[in-house]
């Protein structure tokens, strides 16, 4: 027996339009596979999030010339109406993300200061995983920051043996300025092992930190 | 000029399971990337394993993954386009 399919064309709709279209289709039922077409990244994420929290199984996400097509298996028995609170939970989870010109549009021009080789306080293993994931996410962003500055133990990330080197090399290749504090490289004895970007000093670093928006990690 | 790369992504129910599976694959001589779960396939915070194509044979239920995805990345003059396909084989 073949599966029934339905395509929802939500292109051109502002949020939360695409999510409402999907919600209605799920309530109407009758389709095993739903395909939702949207034309921006925020709508893609909102639809994906709503689908997941409505019990659908996301099967694929395709992009062709700026049009995203999300294919999902409808979760009939666990749909939005299945929530004990009458769907409030699903509605909350599907609260729309702001629409931006790019996945990380607001990062344009920002300076990121990385002052440790761990992100946050807590388990070392988790901190190392989080900082690696953060730098990976920067490398994947549509709009990367203008520069990344490594200080204190953060310089371990820009030197030989760092698991983040491939991502930093990618960022450097995209024009992101990678700076490492010379004093810090010297203190940790890794000045000769700097593998991406260049050495900087406190005067230049302090000027960069004061000139515009800085995000400290 | 364009090129395409394929990779396999494994998602997990917890970050601990992802770390465990990463160590298991490393013990087999593989180099899985432990990366944030792409936003295209999950909106929750989490980490997954990314394996470049050709490593598929090493994936077995002992890794206790939640789902398997195939990622295809095409690169051309216009930029990068990623396509994700869920592989209907759960551990």
PDB file of C-alpha atoms in Angstrom:
ATOM      1  CA  UNK A   1       0.000   0.000   0.000  1.00  0.00           C
ATOM      2  CA  UNK A   2       1.462   3.315  -1.045  1.00  0.00           C
ATOM      3  CA  UNK A   3       1.847   6.241   1.314  1.00  0.00           C
ATOM      4  CA  UNK A   4      -0.227   9.354   0.773  1.00  0.00           C
ATOM      5  CA  UNK A   5       1.719  12.562   0.294  1.00  0.00           C
ATOM      6  CA  UNK A   6       0.831  16.217   0.578  1.00  0.00           C
ATOM      7  CA  UNK A   7       2.931  19.243  -0.262  1.00  0.00           C
ATOM      8  CA  UNK A   8       2.463  22.521   1.590  1.00  0.00           C
ATOM      9  CA  UNK A   9       3.793  25.562  -0.246  1.00  0.00           C
ATOM     10  CA  UNK A  10       4.648  28.066   2.492  1.00  0.00           C
ATOM     11  CA  UNK A  11       7.001  30.138   0.374  1.00  0.00           C
ATOM     12  CA  UNK A  12       6.520  33.845   0.841  1.00  0.00           C
ATOM     13  CA  UNK A  13       4.711  33.441   4.151  1.00  0.00           C
ATOM     14  CA  UNK A  14       6.043  35.359   7.130  1.00  0.00           C
ATOM     15  CA  UNK A  15       6.388  33.521  10.440  1.00  0.00           C
ATOM     16  CA  UNK A  16       4.346  32.034  11.983  1.00  0.00           C
ATOM     17  CA  UNK A  17       2.498  31.395   8.681  1.00  0.00           C
ATOM     18  CA  UNK A  18       4.411  28.233   7.689  1.00  0.00           C
ATOM     19  CA  UNK A  19       3.965  26.726  11.157  1.00  0.00           C
ATOM     20  CA  UNK A  20       0.226  27.463  11.144  1.00  0.00           C
ATOM     21  CA  UNK A  21      -0.073  25.853   7.708  1.00  0.00           C
ATOM     22  CA  UNK A  22       1.656  22.724   8.985  1.00  0.00           C
ATOM     23  CA  UNK A  23      -0.435  22.674  12.156  1.00  0.00           C
ATOM     24  CA  UNK A  24      -3.658  22.773  10.125  1.00  0.00           C
ATOM     25  CA  UNK A  25      -2.461  20.022   7.821  1.00  0.00           C
ATOM     26  CA  UNK A  26      -1.602  17.810  10.789  1.00  0.00           C
ATOM     27  CA  UNK A  27      -5.010  18.436  12.348  1.00  0.00           C
ATOM     28  CA  UNK A  28      -6.757  17.599   9.082  1.00  0.00           C
ATOM     29  CA  UNK A  29      -4.735  14.384   8.817  1.00  0.00           C
ATOM     30  CA  UNK A  30      -5.061  12.020   5.879  1.00  0.00           C
ATOM     31  CA  UNK A  31      -1.456  12.263   4.746  1.00  0.00           C
ATOM     32  CA  UNK A  32       1.361   9.917   5.700  1.00  0.00           C
ATOM     33  CA  UNK A  33       4.113  12.119   4.320  1.00  0.00           C
ATOM     34  CA  UNK A  34       4.059  15.908   4.422  1.00  0.00           C
ATOM     35  CA  UNK A  35       6.424  18.138   2.501  1.00  0.00           C
ATOM     36  CA  UNK A  36       6.701  21.776   3.512  1.00  0.00           C
ATOM     37  CA  UNK A  37       8.375  24.319   1.250  1.00  0.00           C
ATOM     38  CA  UNK A  38       9.723  27.506   2.846  1.00  0.00           C
ATOM     39  CA  UNK A  39      12.042  30.219   1.598  1.00  0.00           C
ATOM     40  CA  UNK A  40      14.062  31.314   4.595  1.00  0.00           C
ATOM     41  CA  UNK A  41      16.208  29.744   7.309  1.00  0.00           C
ATOM     42  CA  UNK A  42      14.080  30.981  10.209  1.00  0.00           C
ATOM     43  CA  UNK A  43      10.957  29.382   8.739  1.00  0.00           C
ATOM     44  CA  UNK A  44      12.930  26.190   8.111  1.00  0.00           C
ATOM     45  CA  UNK A  45      13.901  26.013  11.775  1.00  0.00           C
ATOM     46  CA  UNK A  46      10.447  26.895  13.052  1.00  0.00           C
ATOM     47  CA  UNK A  47       8.791  24.241  10.902  1.00  0.00           C
ATOM     48  CA  UNK A  48      11.420  21.671  11.866  1.00  0.00           C
ATOM     49  CA  UNK A  49      10.962  22.431  15.536  1.00  0.00           C
ATOM     50  CA  UNK A  50       7.168  22.347  15.384  1.00  0.00           C
ATOM     51  CA  UNK A  51       7.221  19.085  13.431  1.00  0.00           C
ATOM     52  CA  UNK A  52       9.523  17.414  15.946  1.00  0.00           C
ATOM     53  CA  UNK A  53       7.487  18.544  18.923  1.00  0.00           C
ATOM     54  CA  UNK A  54       4.274  17.469  17.223  1.00  0.00           C
ATOM     55  CA  UNK A  55       5.453  13.887  16.959  1.00  0.00           C
ATOM     56  CA  UNK A  56       6.464  13.960  13.286  1.00  0.00           C
ATOM     57  CA  UNK A  57       9.640  12.251  12.114  1.00  0.00           C
ATOM     58  CA  UNK A  58      11.756  14.519   9.962  1.00  0.00           C
ATOM     59  CA  UNK A  59      12.913  12.523   6.939  1.00  0.00           C
ATOM     60  CA  UNK A  60      14.911  14.988   4.887  1.00  0.00           C
ATOM     61  CA  UNK A  61      15.781  18.641   4.438  1.00  0.00           C
ATOM     62  CA  UNK A  62      16.730  19.820   0.979  1.00  0.00           C
ATOM     63  CA  UNK A  63      17.797  23.212  -0.282  1.00  0.00           C
ATOM     64  CA  UNK A  64      17.606  24.313  -3.860  1.00  0.00           C
ATOM     65  CA  UNK A  65      18.239  27.917  -4.833  1.00  0.00           C
ATOM     66  CA  UNK A  66      17.171  29.266  -1.461  1.00  0.00           C
ATOM     67  CA  UNK A  67      14.033  27.091  -1.203  1.00  0.00           C
ATOM     68  CA  UNK A  68      14.023  24.573   1.670  1.00  0.00           C
ATOM     69  CA  UNK A  69      11.853  21.465   1.427  1.00  0.00           C
ATOM     70  CA  UNK A  70      11.282  19.573   4.676  1.00  0.00           C
ATOM     71  CA  UNK A  71       9.872  16.089   4.312  1.00  0.00           C
ATOM     72  CA  UNK A  72       8.312  14.439   7.349  1.00  0.00           C
ATOM     73  CA  UNK A  73       6.276  11.454   8.366  1.00  0.00           C
ATOM     74  CA  UNK A  74       3.163  12.732  10.109  1.00  0.00           C
ATOM     75  CA  UNK A  75       2.931  11.679  13.737  1.00  0.00           C
ATOM     76  CA  UNK A  76      -0.829  11.079  13.811  1.00  0.00           C
ATOM     77  CA  UNK A  77      -1.058   9.667  17.301  1.00  0.00           C
ATOM     78  CA  UNK A  78       1.317  12.157  18.828  1.00  0.00           C
ATOM     79  CA  UNK A  79       0.239  15.262  16.971  1.00  0.00           C
ATOM     80  CA  UNK A  80      -0.208  18.709  18.399  1.00  0.00           C
ATOM     81  CA  UNK A  81      -3.612  17.767  19.737  1.00  0.00           C
ATOM     82  CA  UNK A  82      -2.182  14.903  21.766  1.00  0.00           C
ATOM     83  CA  UNK A  83      -0.666  17.162  24.379  1.00  0.00           C
ATOM     84  CA  UNK A  84      -2.464  16.994  27.698  1.00  0.00           C
ATOM     85  CA  UNK A  85      -2.612  20.763  27.854  1.00  0.00           C
ATOM     86  CA  UNK A  86      -4.455  21.026  24.593  1.00  0.00           C
ATOM     87  CA  UNK A  87      -1.479  21.941  22.473  1.00  0.00           C
ATOM     88  CA  UNK A  88      -0.068  24.759  24.578  1.00  0.00           C
ATOM     89  CA  UNK A  89       3.222  22.942  24.949  1.00  0.00           C
ATOM     90  CA  UNK A  90       3.602  22.517  21.213  1.00  0.00           C
ATOM     91  CA  UNK A  91       2.699  26.127  20.619  1.00  0.00           C
ATOM     92  CA  UNK A  92       5.314  27.215  23.138  1.00  0.00           C
ATOM     93  CA  UNK A  93       7.988  25.025  21.592  1.00  0.00           C
ATOM     94  CA  UNK A  94       7.117  26.397  18.179  1.00  0.00           C
ATOM     95  CA  UNK A  95       7.500  30.013  19.218  1.00  0.00           C
ATOM     96  CA  UNK A  96       8.967  31.522  16.079  1.00  0.00           C
ATOM     97  CA  UNK A  97      12.565  32.495  15.770  1.00  0.00           C
ATOM     98  CA  UNK A  98      13.200  36.019  14.551  1.00  0.00           C
ATOM     99  CA  UNK A  99      13.677  36.230  10.825  1.00  0.00           C
ATOM    100  CA  UNK A 100      17.171  37.310   9.912  1.00  0.00           C
ATOM    101  CA  UNK A 101      18.924  37.917   6.615  1.00  0.00           C
ATOM    102  CA  UNK A 102      21.237  34.991   7.364  1.00  0.00           C
ATOM    103  CA  UNK A 103      21.588  32.186   9.861  1.00  0.00           C
ATOM    104  CA  UNK A 104      23.893  34.341  11.921  1.00  0.00           C
ATOM    105  CA  UNK A 105      23.392  37.703  10.325  1.00  0.00           C
ATOM    106  CA  UNK A 106      23.951  39.677  13.504  1.00  0.00           C
ATOM    107  CA  UNK A 107      27.448  38.220  13.894  1.00  0.00           C
ATOM    108  CA  UNK A 108      28.692  40.420  11.072  1.00  0.00           C
ATOM    109  CA  UNK A 109      31.495  42.641  12.298  1.00  0.00           C
ATOM    110  CA  UNK A 110      31.692  41.156  15.780  1.00  0.00           C
ATOM    111  CA  UNK A 111      34.901  40.331  17.586  1.00  0.00           C
ATOM    112  CA  UNK A 112      34.925  37.083  19.565  1.00  0.00           C
ATOM    113  CA  UNK A 113      37.306  36.929  22.515  1.00  0.00           C
ATOM    114  CA  UNK A 114      38.164  33.366  23.526  1.00  0.00           C
ATOM    115  CA  UNK A 115      39.874  33.507  26.915  1.00  0.00           C
ATOM    116  CA  UNK A 116      39.975  29.812  27.733  1.00  0.00           C
ATOM    117  CA  UNK A 117      40.265  26.436  26.055  1.00  0.00           C
ATOM    118  CA  UNK A 118      37.054  25.462  27.842  1.00  0.00           C
ATOM    119  CA  UNK A 119      33.614  27.033  27.544  1.00  0.00           C
ATOM    120  CA  UNK A 120      32.084  27.836  30.903  1.00  0.00           C
ATOM    121  CA  UNK A 121      32.772  26.389  34.321  1.00  0.00           C
ATOM    122  CA  UNK A 122      32.077  22.798  35.181  1.00  0.00           C
ATOM    123  CA  UNK A 123      33.278  19.474  33.858  1.00  0.00           C
ATOM    124  CA  UNK A 124      36.473  19.832  31.823  1.00  0.00           C
ATOM    125  CA  UNK A 125      35.311  17.259  29.289  1.00  0.00           C
ATOM    126  CA  UNK A 126      32.084  19.146  28.647  1.00  0.00           C
ATOM    127  CA  UNK A 127      33.855  22.515  28.553  1.00  0.00           C
ATOM    128  CA  UNK A 128      36.273  21.240  25.901  1.00  0.00           C
ATOM    129  CA  UNK A 129      33.405  19.775  23.877  1.00  0.00           C
ATOM    130  CA  UNK A 130      31.427  23.013  24.056  1.00  0.00           C
ATOM    131  CA  UNK A 131      34.264  25.282  22.939  1.00  0.00           C
ATOM    132  CA  UNK A 132      35.036  22.943  20.038  1.00  0.00           C
ATOM    133  CA  UNK A 133      31.364  22.949  19.094  1.00  0.00           C
ATOM    134  CA  UNK A 134      31.206  26.728  19.367  1.00  0.00           C
ATOM    135  CA  UNK A 135      34.122  27.225  16.973  1.00  0.00           C
ATOM    136  CA  UNK A 136      32.638  24.645  14.603  1.00  0.00           C
ATOM    137  CA  UNK A 137      29.352  26.571  14.640  1.00  0.00           C
ATOM    138  CA  UNK A 138      31.206  29.807  13.854  1.00  0.00           C
ATOM    139  CA  UNK A 139      32.853  28.096  10.888  1.00  0.00           C
ATOM    140  CA  UNK A 140      29.458  26.865   9.670  1.00  0.00           C
ATOM    141  CA  UNK A 141      27.699  30.228  10.068  1.00  0.00           C
ATOM    142  CA  UNK A 142      26.552  32.026   6.944  1.00  0.00           C
ATOM    143  CA  UNK A 143      28.038  35.229   8.316  1.00  0.00           C
ATOM    144  CA  UNK A 144      31.130  34.630  10.435  1.00  0.00           C
ATOM    145  CA  UNK A 145      32.531  37.178  12.903  1.00  0.00           C
ATOM    146  CA  UNK A 146      35.105  39.706  11.779  1.00  0.00           C
ATOM    147  CA  UNK A 147      37.820  38.352  14.045  1.00  0.00           C
ATOM    148  CA  UNK A 148      38.558  35.886  16.831  1.00  0.00           C
ATOM    149  CA  UNK A 149      41.088  36.728  19.520  1.00  0.00           C
ATOM    150  CA  UNK A 150      42.634  33.996  21.671  1.00  0.00           C
ATOM    151  CA  UNK A 151      44.010  34.891  25.092  1.00  0.00           C
ATOM    152  CA  UNK A 152      45.256  33.032  28.172  1.00  0.00           C
ATOM    153  CA  UNK A 153      44.589  29.278  27.799  1.00  0.00           C
ATOM    154  CA  UNK A 154      42.504  30.072  24.720  1.00  0.00           C
ATOM    155  CA  UNK A 155      45.772  30.080  22.723  1.00  0.00           C
ATOM    156  CA  UNK A 156      45.840  26.303  23.077  1.00  0.00           C
ATOM    157  CA  UNK A 157      43.048  26.306  20.508  1.00  0.00           C
ATOM    158  CA  UNK A 158      45.076  28.074  17.810  1.00  0.00           C
ATOM    159  CA  UNK A 159      48.205  25.981  18.245  1.00  0.00           C
ATOM    160  CA  UNK A 160      49.416  22.561  17.147  1.00  0.00           C
ATOM    161  CA  UNK A 161      47.337  19.686  18.454  1.00  0.00           C
ATOM    162  CA  UNK A 162      44.147  21.697  18.847  1.00  0.00           C
ATOM    163  CA  UNK A 163      41.012  19.838  17.751  1.00  0.00           C
ATOM    164  CA  UNK A 164      39.635  23.164  16.482  1.00  0.00           C
ATOM    165  CA  UNK A 165      42.401  23.825  13.964  1.00  0.00           C
ATOM    166  CA  UNK A 166      40.473  22.603  10.891  1.00  0.00           C
ATOM    167  CA  UNK A 167      37.577  24.925  11.759  1.00  0.00           C
ATOM    168  CA  UNK A 168      39.901  27.869  12.435  1.00  0.00           C
ATOM    169  CA  UNK A 169      41.669  27.300   9.125  1.00  0.00           C
ATOM    170  CA  UNK A 170      38.253  27.346   7.413  1.00  0.00           C
ATOM    171  CA  UNK A 171      37.367  30.594   9.175  1.00  0.00           C
ATOM    172  CA  UNK A 172      40.697  32.127   8.224  1.00  0.00           C
ATOM    173  CA  UNK A 173      40.058  31.101   4.626  1.00  0.00           C
ATOM    174  CA  UNK A 174      36.765  32.999   4.763  1.00  0.00           C
ATOM    175  CA  UNK A 175      38.542  36.188   5.774  1.00  0.00           C
ATOM    176  CA  UNK A 176      38.125  35.976   9.541  1.00  0.00           C
ATOM    177  CA  UNK A 177      41.108  37.485  11.326  1.00  0.00           C
ATOM    178  CA  UNK A 178      42.574  35.039  13.853  1.00  0.00           C
ATOM    179  CA  UNK A 179      44.744  36.638  16.518  1.00  0.00           C
ATOM    180  CA  UNK A 180      46.597  35.022  19.408  1.00  0.00           C
ATOM    181  CA  UNK A 181      48.067  36.869  22.372  1.00  0.00           C
ATOM    182  CA  UNK A 182      51.892  36.759  22.172  1.00  0.00           C
ATOM    183  CA  UNK A 183      52.378  36.892  25.933  1.00  0.00           C
ATOM    184  CA  UNK A 184      49.997  33.971  26.379  1.00  0.00           C
ATOM    185  CA  UNK A 185      51.713  31.877  23.694  1.00  0.00           C
ATOM    186  CA  UNK A 186      55.018  32.603  25.423  1.00  0.00           C
ATOM    187  CA  UNK A 187      53.693  31.768  28.896  1.00  0.00           C
ATOM    188  CA  UNK A 188      52.401  28.376  27.788  1.00  0.00           C
ATOM    189  CA  UNK A 189      55.553  27.714  25.708  1.00  0.00           C
ATOM    190  CA  UNK A 190      53.642  27.265  22.464  1.00  0.00           C
ATOM    191  CA  UNK A 191      54.716  30.309  20.445  1.00  0.00           C
ATOM    192  CA  UNK A 192      56.465  28.099  17.904  1.00  0.00           C
ATOM    193  CA  UNK A 193      53.353  25.955  17.583  1.00  0.00           C
ATOM    194  CA  UNK A 194      50.971  28.672  16.433  1.00  0.00           C
ATOM    195  CA  UNK A 195      49.172  27.051  13.498  1.00  0.00           C
ATOM    196  CA  UNK A 196      46.631  29.592  12.293  1.00  0.00           C
ATOM    197  CA  UNK A 197      46.446  33.380  12.181  1.00  0.00           C
ATOM    198  CA  UNK A 198      49.055  35.662  13.640  1.00  0.00           C
ATOM    199  CA  UNK A 199      50.482  36.870  16.932  1.00  0.00           C
ATOM    200  CA  UNK A 200      49.088  40.063  18.387  1.00  0.00           C
ATOM    201  CA  UNK A 201      49.847  42.280  21.380  1.00  0.00           C
ATOM    202  CA  UNK A 202      47.840  43.907  24.152  1.00  0.00           C
ATOM    203  CA  UNK A 203      47.693  47.320  22.412  1.00  0.00           C
ATOM    204  CA  UNK A 204      46.171  45.950  19.263  1.00  0.00           C
ATOM    205  CA  UNK A 205      43.891  43.561  21.171  1.00  0.00           C
ATOM    206  CA  UNK A 206      42.606  46.255  23.524  1.00  0.00           C
ATOM    207  CA  UNK A 207      41.914  48.554  20.561  1.00  0.00           C
ATOM    208  CA  UNK A 208      39.930  45.814  18.801  1.00  0.00           C
ATOM    209  CA  UNK A 209      37.969  45.008  21.947  1.00  0.00           C
ATOM    210  CA  UNK A 210      36.966  48.645  22.348  1.00  0.00           C
ATOM    211  CA  UNK A 211      36.204  49.480  18.730  1.00  0.00           C
ATOM    212  CA  UNK A 212      33.002  47.505  18.301  1.00  0.00           C
ATOM    213  CA  UNK A 213      30.834  44.717  19.530  1.00  0.00           C
ATOM    214  CA  UNK A 214      32.779  42.041  21.394  1.00  0.00           C
ATOM    215  CA  UNK A 215      31.532  38.670  22.518  1.00  0.00           C
ATOM    216  CA  UNK A 216      33.589  37.103  25.292  1.00  0.00           C
ATOM    217  CA  UNK A 217      33.725  33.344  25.664  1.00  0.00           C
TER     218      UNK A 217
ATOM    219  CA  UNK B   1      33.290  24.204 -10.841  1.00  0.00           C
ATOM    220  CA  UNK B   2      31.415  22.195  -8.238  1.00  0.00           C
ATOM    221  CA  UNK B   3      32.069  19.305  -5.897  1.00  0.00           C
ATOM    222  CA  UNK B   4      30.035  17.148  -3.554  1.00  0.00           C
ATOM    223  CA  UNK B   5      30.909  15.412  -0.320  1.00  0.00           C
ATOM    224  CA  UNK B   6      28.898  12.830   1.542  1.00  0.00           C
ATOM    225  CA  UNK B   7      29.002  12.093   5.249  1.00  0.00           C
ATOM    226  CA  UNK B   8      27.004  10.161   7.801  1.00  0.00           C
ATOM    227  CA  UNK B   9      25.610  11.825  10.926  1.00  0.00           C
ATOM    228  CA  UNK B  10      24.643   9.879  14.042  1.00  0.00           C
ATOM    229  CA  UNK B  11      22.379  11.519  16.584  1.00  0.00           C
ATOM    230  CA  UNK B  12      22.015  10.339  20.181  1.00  0.00           C
ATOM    231  CA  UNK B  13      19.633  10.585  23.102  1.00  0.00           C
ATOM    232  CA  UNK B  14      22.319  12.178  25.293  1.00  0.00           C
ATOM    233  CA  UNK B  15      25.695  13.872  25.033  1.00  0.00           C
ATOM    234  CA  UNK B  16      27.172  11.054  27.146  1.00  0.00           C
ATOM    235  CA  UNK B  17      26.053   8.511  24.551  1.00  0.00           C
ATOM    236  CA  UNK B  18      27.605  10.644  21.803  1.00  0.00           C
ATOM    237  CA  UNK B  19      30.935  10.841  23.650  1.00  0.00           C
ATOM    238  CA  UNK B  20      30.875   7.072  24.325  1.00  0.00           C
ATOM    239  CA  UNK B  21      30.165   6.276  20.699  1.00  0.00           C
ATOM    240  CA  UNK B  22      32.912   8.656  19.576  1.00  0.00           C
ATOM    241  CA  UNK B  23      35.417   6.795  21.744  1.00  0.00           C
ATOM    242  CA  UNK B  24      34.257   3.446  20.384  1.00  0.00           C
ATOM    243  CA  UNK B  25      34.771   4.620  16.815  1.00  0.00           C
ATOM    244  CA  UNK B  26      38.186   6.072  17.675  1.00  0.00           C
ATOM    245  CA  UNK B  27      39.180   2.700  19.128  1.00  0.00           C
ATOM    246  CA  UNK B  28      38.441   1.269  15.681  1.00  0.00           C
ATOM    247  CA  UNK B  29      40.849   3.735  14.101  1.00  0.00           C
ATOM    248  CA  UNK B  30      38.219   6.171  12.837  1.00  0.00           C
ATOM    249  CA  UNK B  31      38.172   9.932  13.352  1.00  0.00           C
ATOM    250  CA  UNK B  32      34.574  10.924  13.995  1.00  0.00           C
ATOM    251  CA  UNK B  33      33.827  14.609  14.389  1.00  0.00           C
ATOM    252  CA  UNK B  34      31.847  15.432  17.527  1.00  0.00           C
ATOM    253  CA  UNK B  35      29.856  18.449  16.340  1.00  0.00           C
ATOM    254  CA  UNK B  36      26.723  20.358  17.357  1.00  0.00           C
ATOM    255  CA  UNK B  37      23.626  18.743  15.830  1.00  0.00           C
ATOM    256  CA  UNK B  38      22.857  20.669  12.618  1.00  0.00           C
ATOM    257  CA  UNK B  39      19.862  22.961  12.990  1.00  0.00           C
ATOM    258  CA  UNK B  40      18.352  21.493   9.851  1.00  0.00           C
ATOM    259  CA  UNK B  41      17.655  18.166  11.571  1.00  0.00           C
ATOM    260  CA  UNK B  42      17.026  19.125  15.206  1.00  0.00           C
ATOM    261  CA  UNK B  43      16.284  22.361  16.978  1.00  0.00           C
ATOM    262  CA  UNK B  44      17.397  21.121  20.389  1.00  0.00           C
ATOM    263  CA  UNK B  45      20.914  21.629  21.739  1.00  0.00           C
ATOM    264  CA  UNK B  46      22.981  18.511  21.316  1.00  0.00           C
ATOM    265  CA  UNK B  47      26.048  16.927  19.830  1.00  0.00           C
ATOM    266  CA  UNK B  48      26.265  14.303  17.131  1.00  0.00           C
ATOM    267  CA  UNK B  49      28.973  12.352  15.353  1.00  0.00           C
ATOM    268  CA  UNK B  50      29.943  13.122  11.790  1.00  0.00           C
ATOM    269  CA  UNK B  51      31.734  10.476   9.758  1.00  0.00           C
ATOM    270  CA  UNK B  52      33.099  11.142   6.330  1.00  0.00           C
ATOM    271  CA  UNK B  53      31.886   8.829   3.591  1.00  0.00           C
ATOM    272  CA  UNK B  54      33.517   5.445   3.469  1.00  0.00           C
ATOM    273  CA  UNK B  55      33.235   4.828   7.214  1.00  0.00           C
ATOM    274  CA  UNK B  56      29.682   3.492   7.049  1.00  0.00           C
ATOM    275  CA  UNK B  57      30.707  -0.102   7.649  1.00  0.00           C
ATOM    276  CA  UNK B  58      31.828   0.767  11.165  1.00  0.00           C
ATOM    277  CA  UNK B  59      28.355   1.824  12.268  1.00  0.00           C
ATOM    278  CA  UNK B  60      26.676  -0.824  14.360  1.00  0.00           C
ATOM    279  CA  UNK B  61      23.902  -0.897  16.987  1.00  0.00           C
ATOM    280  CA  UNK B  62      26.479  -1.057  19.798  1.00  0.00           C
ATOM    281  CA  UNK B  63      26.962   2.684  19.246  1.00  0.00           C
ATOM    282  CA  UNK B  64      23.452   3.199  20.649  1.00  0.00           C
ATOM    283  CA  UNK B  65      22.608   5.994  18.264  1.00  0.00           C
ATOM    284  CA  UNK B  66      19.157   7.510  17.974  1.00  0.00           C
ATOM    285  CA  UNK B  67      19.082   8.082  14.229  1.00  0.00           C
ATOM    286  CA  UNK B  68      21.319   7.980  11.198  1.00  0.00           C
ATOM    287  CA  UNK B  69      21.394  10.737   8.599  1.00  0.00           C
ATOM    288  CA  UNK B  70      23.178  11.082   5.317  1.00  0.00           C
ATOM    289  CA  UNK B  71      24.537  14.561   4.630  1.00  0.00           C
ATOM    290  CA  UNK B  72      25.373  15.605   1.116  1.00  0.00           C
ATOM    291  CA  UNK B  73      27.205  18.881   0.705  1.00  0.00           C
ATOM    292  CA  UNK B  74      27.518  20.467  -2.695  1.00  0.00           C
ATOM    293  CA  UNK B  75      29.958  23.309  -3.192  1.00  0.00           C
ATOM    294  CA  UNK B  76      29.957  25.571  -6.213  1.00  0.00           C
ATOM    295  CA  UNK B  77      30.463  29.199  -7.094  1.00  0.00           C
ATOM    296  CA  UNK B  78      27.234  30.164  -5.313  1.00  0.00           C
ATOM    297  CA  UNK B  79      28.250  28.614  -2.007  1.00  0.00           C
ATOM    298  CA  UNK B  80      27.432  25.436  -0.109  1.00  0.00           C
ATOM    299  CA  UNK B  81      24.171  23.522  -0.157  1.00  0.00           C
ATOM    300  CA  UNK B  82      23.519  20.751   2.322  1.00  0.00           C
ATOM    301  CA  UNK B  83      20.921  18.036   2.005  1.00  0.00           C
ATOM    302  CA  UNK B  84      20.023  15.727   4.886  1.00  0.00           C
ATOM    303  CA  UNK B  85      18.348  12.354   4.385  1.00  0.00           C
ATOM    304  CA  UNK B  86      17.304  10.224   7.311  1.00  0.00           C
ATOM    305  CA  UNK B  87      18.398   6.624   6.902  1.00  0.00           C
ATOM    306  CA  UNK B  88      15.549   4.479   8.145  1.00  0.00           C
ATOM    307  CA  UNK B  89      17.667   2.185  10.278  1.00  0.00           C
ATOM    308  CA  UNK B  90      17.623   2.781  14.000  1.00  0.00           C
ATOM    309  CA  UNK B  91      19.949   1.040  16.408  1.00  0.00           C
TER     310      UNK B  91
END
